[in-house]
Short mmCIF file of N, CA and C in Angstrom, two decimals:
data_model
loop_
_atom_site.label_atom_id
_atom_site.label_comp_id
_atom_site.label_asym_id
_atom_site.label_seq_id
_atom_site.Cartn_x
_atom_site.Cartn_y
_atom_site.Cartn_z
N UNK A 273 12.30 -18.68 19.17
CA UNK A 273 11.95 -17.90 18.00
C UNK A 273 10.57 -17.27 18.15
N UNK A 274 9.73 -18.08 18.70
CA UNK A 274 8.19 -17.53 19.31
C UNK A 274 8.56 -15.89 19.55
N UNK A 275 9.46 -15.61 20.90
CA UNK A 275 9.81 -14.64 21.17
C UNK A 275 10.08 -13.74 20.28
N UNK A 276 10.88 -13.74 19.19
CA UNK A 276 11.41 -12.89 18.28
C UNK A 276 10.20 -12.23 17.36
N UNK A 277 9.45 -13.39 17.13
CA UNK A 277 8.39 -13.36 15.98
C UNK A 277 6.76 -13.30 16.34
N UNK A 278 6.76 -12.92 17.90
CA UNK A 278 5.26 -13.32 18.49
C UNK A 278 4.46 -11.76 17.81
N UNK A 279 5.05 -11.05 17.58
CA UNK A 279 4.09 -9.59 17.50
C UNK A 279 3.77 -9.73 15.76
N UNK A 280 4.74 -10.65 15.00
CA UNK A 280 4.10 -10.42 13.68
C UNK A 280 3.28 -11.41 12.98
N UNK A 281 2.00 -10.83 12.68
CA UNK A 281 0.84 -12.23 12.14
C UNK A 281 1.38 -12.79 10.65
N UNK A 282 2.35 -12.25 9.97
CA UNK A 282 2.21 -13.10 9.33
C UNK A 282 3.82 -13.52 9.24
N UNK A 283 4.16 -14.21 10.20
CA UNK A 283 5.60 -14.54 10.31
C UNK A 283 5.24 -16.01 11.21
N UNK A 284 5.28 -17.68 10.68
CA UNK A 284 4.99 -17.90 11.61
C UNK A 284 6.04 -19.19 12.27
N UNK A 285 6.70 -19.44 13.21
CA UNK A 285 8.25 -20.12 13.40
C UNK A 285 7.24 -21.96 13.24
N UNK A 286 8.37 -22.82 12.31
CA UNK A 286 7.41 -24.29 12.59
C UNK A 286 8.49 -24.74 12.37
N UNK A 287 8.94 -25.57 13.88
CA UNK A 287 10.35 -25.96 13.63
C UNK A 287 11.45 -25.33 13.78
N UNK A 288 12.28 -25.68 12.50
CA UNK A 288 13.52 -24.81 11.98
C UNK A 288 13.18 -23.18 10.91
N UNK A 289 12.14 -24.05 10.51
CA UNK A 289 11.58 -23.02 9.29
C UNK A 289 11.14 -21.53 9.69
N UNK A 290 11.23 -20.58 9.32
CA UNK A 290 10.31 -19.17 9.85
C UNK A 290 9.60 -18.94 8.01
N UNK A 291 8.74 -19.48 7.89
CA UNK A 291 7.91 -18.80 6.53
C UNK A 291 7.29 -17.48 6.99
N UNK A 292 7.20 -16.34 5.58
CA UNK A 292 7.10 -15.59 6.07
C UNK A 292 5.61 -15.30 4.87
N UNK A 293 4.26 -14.84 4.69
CA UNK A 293 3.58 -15.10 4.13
C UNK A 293 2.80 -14.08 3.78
N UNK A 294 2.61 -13.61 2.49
CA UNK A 294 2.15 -12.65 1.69
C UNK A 294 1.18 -13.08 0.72
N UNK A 295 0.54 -11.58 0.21
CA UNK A 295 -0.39 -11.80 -0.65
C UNK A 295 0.26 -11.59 -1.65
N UNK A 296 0.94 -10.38 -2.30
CA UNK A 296 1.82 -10.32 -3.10
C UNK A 296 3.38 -10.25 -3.19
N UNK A 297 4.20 -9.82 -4.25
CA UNK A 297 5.43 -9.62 -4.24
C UNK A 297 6.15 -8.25 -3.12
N UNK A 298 5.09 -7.36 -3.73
CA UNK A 298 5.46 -6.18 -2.67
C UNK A 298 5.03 -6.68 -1.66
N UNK A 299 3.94 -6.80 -0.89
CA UNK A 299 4.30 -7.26 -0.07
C UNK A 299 4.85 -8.02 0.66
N UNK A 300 5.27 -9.08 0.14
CA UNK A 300 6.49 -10.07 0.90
C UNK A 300 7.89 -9.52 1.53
N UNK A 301 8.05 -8.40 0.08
CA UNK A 301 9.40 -7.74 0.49
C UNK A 301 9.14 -6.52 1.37
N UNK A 302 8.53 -6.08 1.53
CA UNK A 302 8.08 -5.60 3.05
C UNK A 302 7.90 -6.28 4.23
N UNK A 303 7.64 -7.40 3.87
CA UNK A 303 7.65 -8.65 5.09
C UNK A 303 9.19 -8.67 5.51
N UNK A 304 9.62 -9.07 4.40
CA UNK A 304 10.96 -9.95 4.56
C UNK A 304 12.10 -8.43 5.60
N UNK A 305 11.31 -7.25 5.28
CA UNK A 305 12.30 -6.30 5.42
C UNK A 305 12.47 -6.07 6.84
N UNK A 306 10.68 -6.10 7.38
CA UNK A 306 10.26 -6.30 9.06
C UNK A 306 10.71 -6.91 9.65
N UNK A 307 10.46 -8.19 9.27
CA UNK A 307 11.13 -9.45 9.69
C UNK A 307 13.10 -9.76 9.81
N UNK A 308 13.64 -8.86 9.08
CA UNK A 308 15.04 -9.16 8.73
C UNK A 308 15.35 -7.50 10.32
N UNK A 309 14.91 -6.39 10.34
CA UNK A 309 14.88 -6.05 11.34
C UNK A 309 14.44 -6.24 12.82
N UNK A 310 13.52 -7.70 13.16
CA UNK A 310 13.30 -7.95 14.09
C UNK A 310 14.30 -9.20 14.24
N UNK A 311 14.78 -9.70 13.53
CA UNK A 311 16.07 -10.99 13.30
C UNK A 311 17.24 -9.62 14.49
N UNK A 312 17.64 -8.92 13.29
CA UNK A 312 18.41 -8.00 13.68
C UNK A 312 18.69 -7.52 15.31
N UNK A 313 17.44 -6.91 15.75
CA UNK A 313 17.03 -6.68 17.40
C UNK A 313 17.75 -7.61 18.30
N UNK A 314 16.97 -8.70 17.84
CA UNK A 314 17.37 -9.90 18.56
C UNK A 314 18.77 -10.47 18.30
N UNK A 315 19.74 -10.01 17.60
CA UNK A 315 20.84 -10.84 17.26
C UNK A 315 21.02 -12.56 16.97
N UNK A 316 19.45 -12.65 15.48
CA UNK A 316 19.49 -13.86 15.25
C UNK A 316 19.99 -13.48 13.94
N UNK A 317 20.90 -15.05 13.30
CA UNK A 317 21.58 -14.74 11.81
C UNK A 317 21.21 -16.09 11.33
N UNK A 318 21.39 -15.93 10.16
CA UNK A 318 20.28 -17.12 8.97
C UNK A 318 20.98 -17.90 8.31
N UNK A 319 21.03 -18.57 7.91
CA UNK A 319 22.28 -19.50 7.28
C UNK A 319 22.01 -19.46 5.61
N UNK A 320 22.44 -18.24 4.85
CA UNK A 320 22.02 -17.55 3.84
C UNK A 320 21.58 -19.04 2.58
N UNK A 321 22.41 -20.12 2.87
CA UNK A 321 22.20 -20.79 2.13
C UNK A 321 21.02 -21.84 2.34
N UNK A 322 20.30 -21.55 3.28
CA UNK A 322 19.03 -22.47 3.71
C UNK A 322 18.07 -21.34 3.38
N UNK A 323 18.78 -20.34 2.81
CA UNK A 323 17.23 -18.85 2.86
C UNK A 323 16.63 -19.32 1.22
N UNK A 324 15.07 -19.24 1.58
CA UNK A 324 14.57 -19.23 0.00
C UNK A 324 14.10 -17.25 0.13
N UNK A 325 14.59 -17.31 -0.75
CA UNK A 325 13.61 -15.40 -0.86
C UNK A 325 12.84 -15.82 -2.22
N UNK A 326 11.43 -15.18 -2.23
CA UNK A 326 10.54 -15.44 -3.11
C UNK A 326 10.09 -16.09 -3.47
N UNK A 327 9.83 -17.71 -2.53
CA UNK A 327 9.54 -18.75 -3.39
C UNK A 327 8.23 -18.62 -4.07
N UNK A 328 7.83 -19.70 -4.78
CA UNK A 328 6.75 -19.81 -5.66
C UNK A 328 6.00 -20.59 -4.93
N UNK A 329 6.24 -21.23 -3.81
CA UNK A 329 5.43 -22.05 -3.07
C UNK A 329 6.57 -22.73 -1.86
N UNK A 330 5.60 -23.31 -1.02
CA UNK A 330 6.94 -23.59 0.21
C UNK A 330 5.70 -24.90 0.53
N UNK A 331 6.62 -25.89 0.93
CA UNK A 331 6.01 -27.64 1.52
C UNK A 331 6.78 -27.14 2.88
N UNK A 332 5.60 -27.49 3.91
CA UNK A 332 6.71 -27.61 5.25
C UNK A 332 7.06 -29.15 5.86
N UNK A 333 6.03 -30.15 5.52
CA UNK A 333 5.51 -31.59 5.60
C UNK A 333 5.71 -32.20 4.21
N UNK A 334 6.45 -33.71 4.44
CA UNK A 334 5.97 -34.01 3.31
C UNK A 334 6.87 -34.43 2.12
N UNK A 335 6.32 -35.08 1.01
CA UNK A 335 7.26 -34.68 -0.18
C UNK A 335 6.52 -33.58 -1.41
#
């Protein structure tokens, strides 16, 4: 995933997880849009039901 995601700073792979990290709303969904076209390139697919879009906060560790 390194590979897929090495050119974008704020995309960053830990694990299983790819968080993708914004200052605001617009911008996230400009993230998410980059990011869903570099998925694309690469012929990687997401398991829609492990996708959070928009969270309010993300734990990667932890409870």
């Amino acid at each position: 995933m390194e590979k897929v995601f090495g050119g974008l700073e704020f995309v960053v792979v830990y694990l299983e997880y790819i968080p993708v990290f914004s200052r605001s709303k617009e911008e996230h969904l400009d993230y998410l849009s980059v990011a869903s076209e570099w998925l694309d390139k690469y012929y990687v697919l997401l398991n829609s039901k492990k996708c959070h879009i928009l969270p309010e906060g993300i734990q990667l560790q932890g409870k």
